[in-house]
Structures are given as structure tokens and as C-alpha cells.
Short mmCIF file of C-alpha atoms in Angstrom, two decimals:
data_model
loop_
_atom_site.label_atom_id
_atom_site.label_comp_id
_atom_site.label_asym_id
_atom_site.label_seq_id
_atom_site.Cartn_x
_atom_site.Cartn_y
_atom_site.Cartn_z
CA MET C 18 -0.55 -9.62 -5.67
CA ARG C 19 -1.17 -6.96 -3.02
CA ILE C 20 -4.35 -4.95 -3.52
CA ALA C 21 -5.58 -1.92 -1.58
CA VAL C 22 -9.33 -1.32 -1.41
CA GLU C 23 -10.85 2.07 -0.58
CA GLY C 24 -14.47 2.94 0.26
CA CYS C 25 -15.80 6.36 -0.80
CA MET C 26 -13.03 8.53 -2.24
CA HIS C 27 -14.98 11.85 -2.37
CA GLY C 28 -12.23 13.33 -4.50
CA ASP C 29 -9.52 13.09 -1.84
CA LEU C 30 -6.96 11.23 -3.92
CA ASP C 31 -3.99 12.98 -2.31
CA THR C 32 -4.83 11.65 1.16
CA VAL C 33 -5.52 8.09 0.00
CA TYR C 34 -2.34 7.83 -2.06
CA LYS C 35 -0.18 9.32 0.71
CA THR C 36 -1.70 6.95 3.27
CA LEU C 37 -0.91 3.96 1.08
CA GLN C 38 2.64 5.16 0.41
CA TYR C 39 3.14 5.49 4.15
CA ALA C 40 1.87 1.90 4.59
CA GLU C 41 4.35 0.72 1.94
CA THR C 42 7.27 2.39 3.70
CA LYS C 43 6.24 1.28 7.19
CA ASN C 44 5.63 -2.34 6.23
CA ASN C 45 8.29 -2.66 3.53
CA PHE C 46 5.95 -3.99 0.87
CA LYS C 47 4.68 -2.90 -2.53
CA ILE C 48 1.04 -2.24 -3.42
CA ASP C 49 0.18 -3.42 -6.93
CA LEU C 50 -3.33 -2.00 -7.36
CA LEU C 51 -5.88 0.31 -5.72
CA LEU C 52 -9.62 -0.35 -6.07
CA CYS C 53 -12.17 2.33 -5.19
CA CYS C 54 -15.84 1.49 -4.55
CA GLY C 55 -17.44 4.71 -5.80
CA ASP C 56 -18.08 8.36 -5.04
CA PHE C 57 -14.72 8.88 -6.70
CA GLN C 58 -15.60 12.41 -7.89
CA ALA C 59 -13.47 12.72 -11.01
CA VAL C 60 -14.04 16.48 -11.23
CA ARG C 61 -11.85 18.08 -13.88
CA ASN C 62 -13.01 21.70 -13.77
CA GLU C 63 -15.71 24.02 -12.47
CA LYS C 64 -18.23 22.92 -15.10
CA ASP C 65 -18.02 19.30 -13.94
CA LEU C 66 -19.23 20.45 -10.52
CA GLU C 67 -22.61 21.21 -12.10
CA SER C 68 -23.07 17.46 -12.73
CA LEU C 69 -22.13 16.48 -9.17
CA ASN C 70 -25.21 15.77 -7.05
CA VAL C 71 -24.27 17.52 -3.83
CA PRO C 72 -25.65 20.78 -2.38
CA ARG C 73 -23.99 23.69 -4.15
CA LYS C 74 -22.34 25.04 -1.00
CA TYR C 75 -20.53 21.70 -0.52
CA ARG C 76 -19.20 21.42 -4.07
CA SER C 77 -15.42 21.45 -4.10
CA MET C 78 -12.70 20.74 -6.66
CA ASN C 79 -10.75 18.50 -4.24
CA SER C 80 -7.69 16.87 -5.83
CA PHE C 81 -8.62 14.75 -8.87
CA TRP C 82 -7.95 17.65 -11.25
CA LYS C 83 -4.23 17.47 -10.41
CA TYR C 84 -4.09 13.90 -11.78
CA TYR C 85 -6.19 14.80 -14.81
CA SER C 86 -3.85 17.69 -15.67
CA GLY C 87 -0.67 15.67 -15.14
CA GLU C 88 0.48 17.81 -12.23
CA GLU C 89 0.34 14.60 -10.16
CA VAL C 90 0.49 10.96 -11.27
CA ALA C 91 -1.26 8.14 -9.44
CA PRO C 92 1.48 6.10 -7.74
CA PHE C 93 -0.49 2.86 -8.20
CA PRO C 94 -2.74 1.63 -10.97
CA THR C 95 -6.22 2.62 -9.79
CA ILE C 96 -9.56 1.13 -10.84
CA PHE C 97 -12.82 2.74 -9.70
CA ILE C 98 -16.55 2.46 -10.16
CA GLY C 99 -19.11 5.25 -9.92
CA GLY C 100 -21.34 5.96 -6.95
CA ASN C 101 -24.05 8.54 -6.40
CA HIS C 102 -21.76 11.56 -6.06
CA GLU C 103 -19.92 11.73 -9.37
CA ALA C 104 -19.15 14.15 -12.19
CA SER C 105 -21.79 12.30 -14.17
CA ASN C 106 -21.09 14.17 -17.40
CA TYR C 107 -17.53 12.79 -17.41
CA MET C 108 -18.65 9.30 -16.45
CA TRP C 109 -21.09 9.32 -19.40
CA GLU C 110 -18.18 10.16 -21.74
CA LEU C 111 -16.59 6.94 -20.50
CA TYR C 112 -19.76 4.86 -20.26
CA HIS C 113 -17.91 1.76 -21.50
CA GLY C 114 -14.92 2.45 -19.25
CA GLY C 115 -11.56 4.07 -19.85
CA TRP C 116 -8.78 6.16 -18.37
CA ALA C 117 -10.22 9.04 -16.35
CA ALA C 118 -6.63 10.21 -15.85
CA PRO C 119 -3.23 8.59 -16.43
CA ASN C 120 -3.05 5.35 -14.39
CA ILE C 121 -6.66 5.85 -13.12
CA TYR C 122 -9.20 3.62 -14.87
CA PHE C 123 -12.99 3.93 -14.70
CA LEU C 124 -14.64 0.51 -15.00
CA GLY C 125 -17.67 2.00 -16.75
CA PHE C 126 -21.34 1.87 -15.82
CA ALA C 127 -20.74 -1.89 -15.81
CA GLY C 128 -17.60 -3.70 -16.79
CA VAL C 129 -14.98 -6.40 -16.44
CA VAL C 130 -11.23 -6.00 -16.93
CA LYS C 131 -8.14 -8.08 -16.26
CA PHE C 132 -5.24 -7.06 -14.04
CA GLY C 133 -2.60 -9.69 -14.62
CA ASN C 134 -4.62 -12.90 -14.46
CA ILE C 135 -7.14 -11.43 -11.98
CA ARG C 136 -10.60 -10.61 -13.36
CA ILE C 137 -12.26 -7.57 -11.79
CA GLY C 138 -15.91 -6.74 -12.40
CA GLY C 139 -18.01 -3.83 -11.23
CA LEU C 140 -21.35 -2.06 -11.31
CA SER C 141 -21.54 1.73 -10.92
CA GLY C 142 -24.32 3.71 -9.27
CA ILE C 143 -26.99 2.83 -6.72
CA TYR C 144 -30.20 0.83 -7.04
CA ASN C 145 -33.53 2.58 -7.41
CA GLN C 146 -36.56 0.48 -8.24
CA ARG C 147 -38.49 3.12 -10.17
CA HIS C 148 -35.68 3.74 -12.68
CA TYR C 149 -34.21 0.24 -12.85
CA HIS C 150 -36.09 -0.99 -15.94
CA LEU C 151 -35.70 2.25 -17.91
CA GLY C 152 -33.05 3.17 -20.42
CA HIS C 153 -30.22 5.68 -20.01
CA TYR C 154 -32.30 8.70 -21.02
CA GLU C 155 -30.32 11.35 -19.11
CA ARG C 156 -27.99 13.70 -21.00
CA PRO C 157 -25.92 16.62 -19.76
CA PRO C 158 -26.63 19.30 -18.80
CA TYR C 159 -28.72 17.62 -16.12
CA ASN C 160 -31.79 19.10 -14.46
CA GLU C 161 -32.84 18.70 -10.83
CA HIS C 162 -34.30 15.27 -11.60
CA THR C 163 -31.81 13.75 -14.04
CA ILE C 164 -28.82 14.75 -11.90
CA ARG C 165 -30.11 12.08 -9.51
CA SER C 166 -31.51 9.46 -11.86
CA VAL C 167 -28.38 9.37 -14.04
CA TYR C 168 -26.53 7.33 -11.41
CA HIS C 169 -29.38 4.88 -10.78
CA VAL C 170 -28.46 1.35 -11.83
CA ARG C 171 -30.20 0.09 -14.98
CA GLU C 172 -31.35 -3.42 -15.80
CA TYR C 173 -29.50 -3.28 -19.12
CA ASP C 174 -26.11 -3.04 -17.42
CA VAL C 175 -26.96 -5.70 -14.84
CA HIS C 176 -28.30 -8.04 -17.52
CA GLN C 177 -24.97 -7.86 -19.34
CA LEU C 178 -23.08 -8.75 -16.16
CA LEU C 179 -25.43 -11.69 -15.61
CA GLN C 180 -24.16 -13.15 -18.91
CA VAL C 181 -20.61 -13.51 -17.54
CA GLU C 182 -19.76 -17.21 -17.29
CA GLU C 183 -16.02 -17.25 -16.63
CA PRO C 184 -14.99 -16.79 -12.96
CA ILE C 185 -14.78 -13.27 -11.55
CA ASP C 186 -12.16 -12.87 -8.80
CA ILE C 187 -13.20 -9.47 -7.41
CA PHE C 188 -16.44 -7.54 -7.79
CA LEU C 189 -17.13 -3.91 -6.87
CA SER C 190 -20.47 -2.24 -6.19
CA HIS C 191 -21.21 1.08 -4.54
CA ASP C 192 -24.25 0.06 -2.53
CA TRP C 193 -24.40 -3.29 -0.74
CA PRO C 194 -26.21 -6.37 -2.03
CA VAL C 195 -29.60 -6.50 -0.32
CA CYS C 196 -29.72 -8.87 2.68
CA ILE C 197 -25.91 -9.00 2.95
CA THR C 198 -26.47 -8.07 6.61
CA ASP C 199 -27.84 -11.61 7.16
CA TYR C 200 -24.30 -12.91 6.76
CA GLY C 201 -22.49 -10.57 9.15
CA ASN C 202 -22.89 -8.94 12.55
CA SER C 203 -26.02 -6.87 11.89
CA GLU C 204 -26.50 -6.15 15.61
CA GLU C 205 -23.13 -4.41 15.75
CA LEU C 206 -23.98 -2.54 12.56
CA ILE C 207 -27.20 -1.19 14.11
CA ARG C 208 -25.34 -0.25 17.26
CA ARG C 209 -22.92 1.87 15.21
CA LYS C 210 -25.56 3.15 12.77
CA PRO C 211 -28.74 3.31 14.87
CA TYR C 212 -30.75 5.16 12.23
CA PHE C 213 -30.65 2.01 10.08
CA LYS C 214 -32.95 0.44 12.63
CA LYS C 215 -34.97 3.60 13.28
CA GLU C 216 -35.82 3.79 9.58
CA VAL C 217 -36.80 0.09 9.71
CA ILE C 218 -34.38 -0.68 6.92
CA ILE C 219 -33.06 -4.05 8.05
CA GLU C 220 -36.42 -5.29 9.35
CA GLU C 221 -37.95 -4.52 5.95
CA ARG C 222 -34.94 -6.17 4.29
CA THR C 223 -34.48 -3.26 1.93
CA LEU C 224 -30.96 -2.21 2.90
CA GLY C 225 -29.00 -2.38 -0.32
CA SER C 226 -29.35 -3.29 -3.95
CA VAL C 227 -31.57 -6.02 -5.37
CA ALA C 228 -29.52 -5.94 -8.56
CA ALA C 229 -26.25 -6.43 -6.67
CA ALA C 230 -27.78 -9.38 -4.80
CA GLN C 231 -28.69 -11.02 -8.13
CA LEU C 232 -25.12 -10.57 -9.34
CA LEU C 233 -23.69 -11.94 -6.09
CA GLU C 234 -25.83 -15.07 -6.45
CA LYS C 235 -24.86 -15.55 -10.10
CA LEU C 236 -21.17 -14.60 -10.12
CA LYS C 237 -20.13 -15.92 -6.66
CA PRO C 238 -16.80 -14.06 -6.65
CA PRO C 239 -14.28 -14.83 -3.88
CA TYR C 240 -14.20 -11.10 -2.99
CA TRP C 241 -16.90 -8.41 -3.11
CA PHE C 242 -16.21 -4.83 -2.01
CA SER C 243 -18.70 -1.98 -1.47
CA ALA C 244 -18.98 1.45 0.17
CA HIS C 245 -21.87 3.98 0.23
CA LEU C 246 -23.07 3.64 3.85
CA HIS C 247 -19.90 5.11 5.39
CA CYS C 248 -19.07 2.28 7.74
CA LYS C 249 -17.02 -0.91 7.78
CA PHE C 250 -18.97 -4.15 7.59
CA SER C 251 -17.81 -7.66 6.75
CA ALA C 252 -19.71 -10.81 5.89
CA LEU C 253 -19.12 -14.34 4.63
CA VAL C 254 -21.60 -15.66 2.08
CA GLN C 255 -21.69 -19.43 1.59
CA HIS C 256 -23.20 -20.25 -1.80
CA GLY C 257 -25.03 -23.49 -1.07
CA GLU C 258 -23.82 -26.41 0.99
CA GLY C 259 -20.20 -27.05 0.14
CA GLY C 260 -20.24 -24.27 -2.44
CA PRO C 261 -17.86 -21.34 -2.89
CA VAL C 262 -17.60 -18.55 -0.32
CA THR C 263 -17.67 -14.80 -1.00
CA LYS C 264 -15.80 -12.54 1.40
CA PHE C 265 -17.76 -9.29 1.53
CA LEU C 266 -16.30 -6.07 2.87
CA ALA C 267 -17.76 -2.56 2.92
CA LEU C 268 -15.51 0.37 3.80
CA ASP C 269 -15.97 3.93 5.06
CA LYS C 270 -15.26 7.28 3.42
CA CYS C 271 -11.84 8.93 3.48
CA LEU C 272 -11.68 10.74 6.83
CA PRO C 273 -9.17 10.68 9.70
CA GLY C 274 -9.71 7.79 12.07
CA ARG C 275 -12.24 6.07 9.81
CA PRO C 276 -11.77 2.55 8.36
CA PHE C 277 -11.66 3.55 4.70
CA LEU C 278 -8.78 1.33 3.54
CA GLN C 279 -8.03 -2.40 3.51
CA ILE C 280 -4.95 -4.08 2.06
CA LEU C 281 -5.04 -7.76 1.11
CA GLU C 282 -2.94 -10.29 -0.74
CA ILE C 283 -4.43 -12.63 -3.28
CA GLU C 284 -2.79 -15.41 -5.26
CA SER C 285 -1.87 -14.47 -8.79
CA GLU C 286 0.69 -15.00 -11.50
CA PRO C 287 3.96 -13.10 -11.04
CA GLY C 288 3.98 -9.49 -12.22
CA PRO C 289 4.46 -7.03 -13.73
CA TYR C 290 0.73 -6.38 -14.04
CA GLU C 291 -1.29 -4.07 -16.24
CA ILE C 292 -4.96 -3.34 -16.88
CA GLN C 293 -6.28 -5.08 -20.00
CA TYR C 294 -9.59 -5.50 -21.79
CA ASP C 295 -11.47 -8.71 -20.98
CA GLU C 296 -12.34 -10.75 -24.05
CA GLU C 297 -15.59 -12.20 -22.68
CA TRP C 298 -16.83 -8.77 -21.60
CA LEU C 299 -16.06 -7.25 -25.00
CA ALA C 300 -18.09 -10.02 -26.62
CA ILE C 301 -21.03 -9.41 -24.28
CA THR C 302 -20.88 -5.65 -24.97
CA ARG C 303 -20.90 -6.30 -28.70
CA SER C 304 -23.86 -8.69 -28.42
CA PHE C 305 -26.01 -6.30 -26.40
CA ASN C 306 -25.29 -3.04 -28.17
CA SER C 307 -28.18 -3.54 -30.59
CA VAL C 308 -30.64 -2.99 -27.71
CA PHE C 309 -28.67 -0.28 -25.88
CA PRO C 310 -31.58 1.63 -24.27
CA LEU C 311 -31.33 5.41 -24.61
CA THR C 312 -34.87 6.49 -23.72
CA GLY C 313 -37.13 6.49 -20.68
CA LYS C 314 -38.89 3.37 -21.95
CA LYS C 315 -38.47 -0.12 -20.57
CA THR C 316 -35.62 -2.07 -22.14
CA ASN C 317 -36.61 -4.74 -24.67
CA PHE C 318 -34.15 -7.62 -24.69
CA GLY C 319 -36.11 -9.64 -27.24
CA SER C 320 -33.81 -8.90 -30.18
CA VAL C 321 -30.48 -9.51 -28.40
CA ASP C 322 -28.11 -11.68 -30.41
CA LEU C 323 -26.54 -13.87 -27.73
CA HIS C 324 -23.98 -15.56 -29.97
CA VAL C 325 -21.27 -14.47 -27.54
CA GLU C 326 -18.91 -17.29 -28.49
CA ASP C 327 -18.98 -16.27 -32.16
CA SER C 328 -18.13 -12.70 -31.12
CA ARG C 329 -15.27 -13.99 -28.98
CA GLN C 330 -13.65 -15.75 -31.90
CA TRP C 331 -13.89 -12.57 -33.95
CA LEU C 332 -12.55 -10.50 -31.04
CA LYS C 333 -9.66 -12.86 -30.43
CA SER C 334 -8.20 -12.03 -33.82
CA ARG C 335 -8.86 -8.31 -33.31
CA LEU C 336 -7.03 -8.32 -29.96
CA GLN C 337 -4.15 -10.32 -31.41
CA GLU C 338 -3.71 -7.54 -33.96
CA ARG C 339 -3.66 -4.56 -31.53
CA GLY C 340 -3.24 -6.10 -28.08
CA ALA C 341 -5.63 -5.89 -25.10
CA LYS C 342 -4.35 -2.69 -23.49
CA PRO C 343 -7.03 0.02 -23.21
CA PHE C 344 -6.75 2.99 -25.56
CA GLU C 345 -4.60 5.87 -24.33
CA PHE C 346 -5.89 8.60 -22.03
CA VAL C 347 -6.93 11.83 -23.75
CA GLN C 348 -7.95 15.13 -22.14
CA THR C 349 -11.27 16.29 -23.54
CA VAL C 350 -11.87 19.53 -21.60
CA PRO C 351 -9.69 22.25 -20.07
CA CYS C 352 -8.45 21.46 -16.58
CA TYR C 353 -9.10 23.51 -13.46
CA ASN C 354 -6.49 26.17 -12.82
CA PRO C 355 -6.54 27.44 -9.22
CA SER C 356 -4.71 30.62 -10.24
CA GLN C 357 -7.43 31.63 -12.68
CA SER C 358 -11.11 32.36 -12.28
CA VAL C 359 -12.75 30.63 -15.23
CA SER C 360 -16.32 31.26 -16.31
CA ASN C 361 -18.38 28.21 -17.20
CA HIS C 362 -19.17 30.00 -20.45
CA SER C 363 -15.62 29.19 -21.60
CA PHE C 364 -16.53 25.50 -21.74
CA SER C 365 -18.68 24.67 -24.74
CA GLY C 366 -20.52 21.44 -25.38
CA TYR C 367 -19.98 17.87 -24.24
CA PRO C 368 -17.32 16.18 -26.36
CA ARG C 369 -17.01 12.63 -27.54
CA ASN C 370 -14.16 10.96 -25.70
CA PRO C 371 -11.61 9.56 -28.18
CA GLN C 372 -11.14 6.50 -25.95
CA THR C 373 -14.82 5.64 -26.25
CA VAL C 374 -14.80 6.30 -30.00
CA SER C 375 -11.78 4.01 -30.46
CA TYR C 376 -13.28 1.34 -28.21
CA LEU C 377 -16.47 1.24 -30.27
CA GLN C 378 -14.49 1.22 -33.52
CA LEU C 379 -12.56 -1.79 -32.19
CA LEU C 380 -15.88 -3.57 -31.65
CA GLU C 381 -17.31 -2.19 -34.93
CA LEU C 382 -20.20 -0.57 -33.05
CA PRO C 383 -21.87 2.80 -33.59
CA TYR C 384 -21.39 5.71 -31.19
CA LEU C 385 -24.75 6.30 -29.49
CA LEU C 386 -23.96 8.25 -26.31
CA ASP C 387 -24.92 11.64 -27.72
CA SER C 388 -28.22 10.40 -29.20
CA MET C 389 -30.97 12.51 -27.69
CA PRO C 390 -34.18 10.83 -26.54
CA GLU C 391 -37.41 12.25 -27.90
CA PRO C 392 -39.19 14.45 -25.33
CA LYS C 393 -42.11 12.01 -25.29
CA ASP C 394 -39.74 9.22 -24.23
CA VAL C 395 -39.17 10.74 -20.81
CA SER C 396 -42.14 11.47 -18.62
CA TYR C 397 -42.36 12.54 -15.02
CA SER C 398 -45.32 11.86 -12.80
CA PRO C 399 -45.96 12.85 -9.19
CA ALA C 400 -45.34 9.23 -8.20
CA SER C 401 -41.81 9.45 -9.59
CA PHE C 402 -40.69 11.87 -6.93
CA ILE C 403 -41.55 10.53 -3.51
CA GLN C 404 -41.07 12.91 -0.62
CA ARG C 405 -37.92 12.36 1.30
CA GLY C 406 -38.31 9.78 4.05
CA SER C 407 -41.64 8.41 2.84
CA PHE C 408 -42.27 4.73 2.21
CA SER C 409 -43.72 3.42 -1.03
CA ASP C 410 -43.15 0.68 -3.56
CA ASP C 411 -41.59 3.39 -5.73
CA SER C 412 -39.35 4.89 -3.06
CA GLU C 413 -35.59 4.48 -2.87
CA THR C 414 -34.46 1.14 -1.47
CA ILE C 415 -32.92 3.20 1.28
CA PRO C 416 -35.91 5.38 2.31
CA ILE C 417 -33.99 8.62 2.02
CA ASP C 418 -32.39 9.95 -1.13
CA ASP C 419 -28.98 9.02 0.13
CA VAL C 420 -27.68 7.81 3.47
CA ASP C 421 -24.59 9.94 2.82
CA GLU C 422 -26.78 13.04 2.90
CA LEU C 423 -28.49 12.09 6.15
CA GLU C 424 -25.14 11.56 7.81
CA GLU C 425 -23.58 14.72 6.41
CA LEU C 426 -26.58 16.86 7.29
CA ALA C 427 -26.40 15.52 10.84
CA GLU C 428 -22.72 16.51 10.96
CA VAL C 429 -23.56 19.99 9.66
CA ASP C 430 -26.30 20.35 12.26
CA ASP C 431 -23.83 19.34 14.96
CA GLU C 432 -21.33 21.95 13.78
CA GLU C 433 -23.97 24.66 13.58
CA ALA C 434 -25.14 23.79 17.09
CA LYS C 435 -21.58 24.33 18.37
CA GLU C 436 -21.32 27.78 16.81
#
């Protein structure tokens, strides 16, 4: 099986797909699957831009809307996770995963699927210590605070992934597992990204995600791919003496001359291949749904029914009845039309996605995503919003809101200086 891996998409699907088609023609091979490590930006229309955490003047429709509308079709099956620049309202519709567009599958806030006999797991978002233990209390429309916190990784999602016992072949995270730089050429990384050292990130051993590091230690997948920091970095992680090895690779964002793509071959059963639900993951989802945290309070795992094997036996018969293919893609909002100027007032409400509804019906679980937390469940204190660049136990693991922003602001400053 030949798999292409892409770093930060930033909505530029046209360029990535054309680059891969050129590689197919030049090398006379076929790509079976594309994996994207976040910042996918599945923006369907102008209203989605309001849920995208980027400065307003940099918000752009880019090209995903063409694939959502059907004007274009992804030439390869595509699986992506979320990062910290997403249309978070759409990602929440598909919290459990689903087709964001035909042939383009969102893995969910956390998830595992099969592609042929290859198991692919992923964790969306970036790690932030001060929100990690809270529930998913954010709901669209987002305010200036929740538009950021909505993509912060939650313990609930990580805890579910930590229950996975069967081998994972490939794992995706947006930010890097903390301390992954110990296993690669960190000196070269600092030479290319000197502000990592200036901000004392590596010396403080806070570059990356604590949650991702826990998953790396538990799951020990042969391959782990990340993005977020807009550079290429590789590492080999040996899990104990004589234990399995994880090949880690982080990739750049989609720009000319940048290392944003990698193509690899892995052993697999003969094709054809298709994306399918994973039985173990469905069982874990079903077991944990009773404590699905939807407020700003700390998650209580005390009442979790961890009879996963019993759920698997029940699910096996369910999947034999309908098959393991995900439910069909459904458009839930009008698509962007470049020939028309559409007011946001023409879009009303935040719909339930029929894929999510059907998925939960399959598992015989209630739909909870539009449950609103009580106002008292979400509180903000001065300590929750640390000034940019400051250091504190509550600050971001990367001591700026987003390394992407630091880099992009530097680029803007450079351009303005030239003018």
C-alpha cells in the first residue's frame, strides 16, 4: 500500500492533490491513501470562517468548498485530523468522525478506522494544560475565548485512545509528542528554527504534547505523523531494549519549496481498499459515552462501564447486518458560491449532521452534541488567559498561543518592511 502524508493543509487541497497526481505520473505508481496531520480547514461557506481561529484579514475560503459542493472530487481517499486552525463548528458536527466531503474523511476529535487491514488512529487539536481535564463545553457560535479552547485536546478523548489494545499501524497528531526531539537531530532543528531555543522550549522540555507522548508510549505504532510547527523533523523511538520502534515524521505546511509531503509504502493485504469503522474503537466509544463531558468541569471517569469485550460481541452482529462502511456523506449547510455575495444571515442555526445521528443510532447512544452547558459550568478567571509569551504552569505548552502565528506574523512583518 502506498500512502502519502501531508503536514498542514491550510485549505489548499487543489495544490496537494495536483502535486500528488504529478508524482504518480512521473514515477508511474498509484497512491492509495492521503493522510493529513491537521489544520485542514474544511471551510464550506462564509459562516464557517467565523469559527476559524485566524485573524479576520487572513481568513480565506481556499479550496475545500469545491470538494464539499461536488465541483471537485478528491482523487485519493483522504483521512485527516483537526489542528488549531479549523472550521470548528463543522468539526463539532462530526465529533465522532465522518465524511467532511465525498472521499474526504475526518477522523473525529479522537478515532480509529481501518483502511484495508491497516489501522489508523488519530487525535485532533493541540495540547493545553489548563483545558486538558475539562469537558467539551464550547458550542458555536464561539466567542474570543472558546474559538481557541475548542481545539484544545481533552483528557476524555485521550483516555479513550489509551484503552486501545489491538495494534495501531499509523497514528496522527497535530502537535508533536513532548520530548520527541530527544530521538532526532534537535541541534539541526534549532538551527532551522532558532526561536525554539530562544523561547527556551527544548531546554524546558515543553515542546509538544504531554497527551501525545502518553499515547506514543502506550500504543507504540510503527508510524507516527505530525505537523503544527511548520518544519520537517524525523525521529526513531525505541520502546525499551529490544522493543518495537516508532518512526516519527513531522511535515511542513503546503507552500512551494517546503517539505510538506512524504510518500511511503507499507506492507498490507492486496487492495482494493476502503475506509471502514473499527470494531474495537466503536466498542470503546460505546463504553465511554455515559461520561461524555459536556461542561467546563473536570471529567469523572468513575462510572465508566469498561466491559469493552461485551460491547464488541454486540457490535459484531450489528456490523454483520449493515457492514462496516461509514454512513454516506450529507451536505448540512449551503456551499460557498463565488459568483454570489451571501450574507451570514442566510445561514440559520447549527444542524445535526445525519452521519453523526446514524452513527449514534448504530451504537444505540443518545445525541448529546447540542446539549448546552449551564452558564455556571463554565467560568473564566484571570489565570485562564495568560499574556502571550509569558511563562506559567497554566500557559500553553508552547509559550505562545501558536507557533504558526509567530511564524506568520514574522512573514507579514518582513513583507511590510519591504513595502
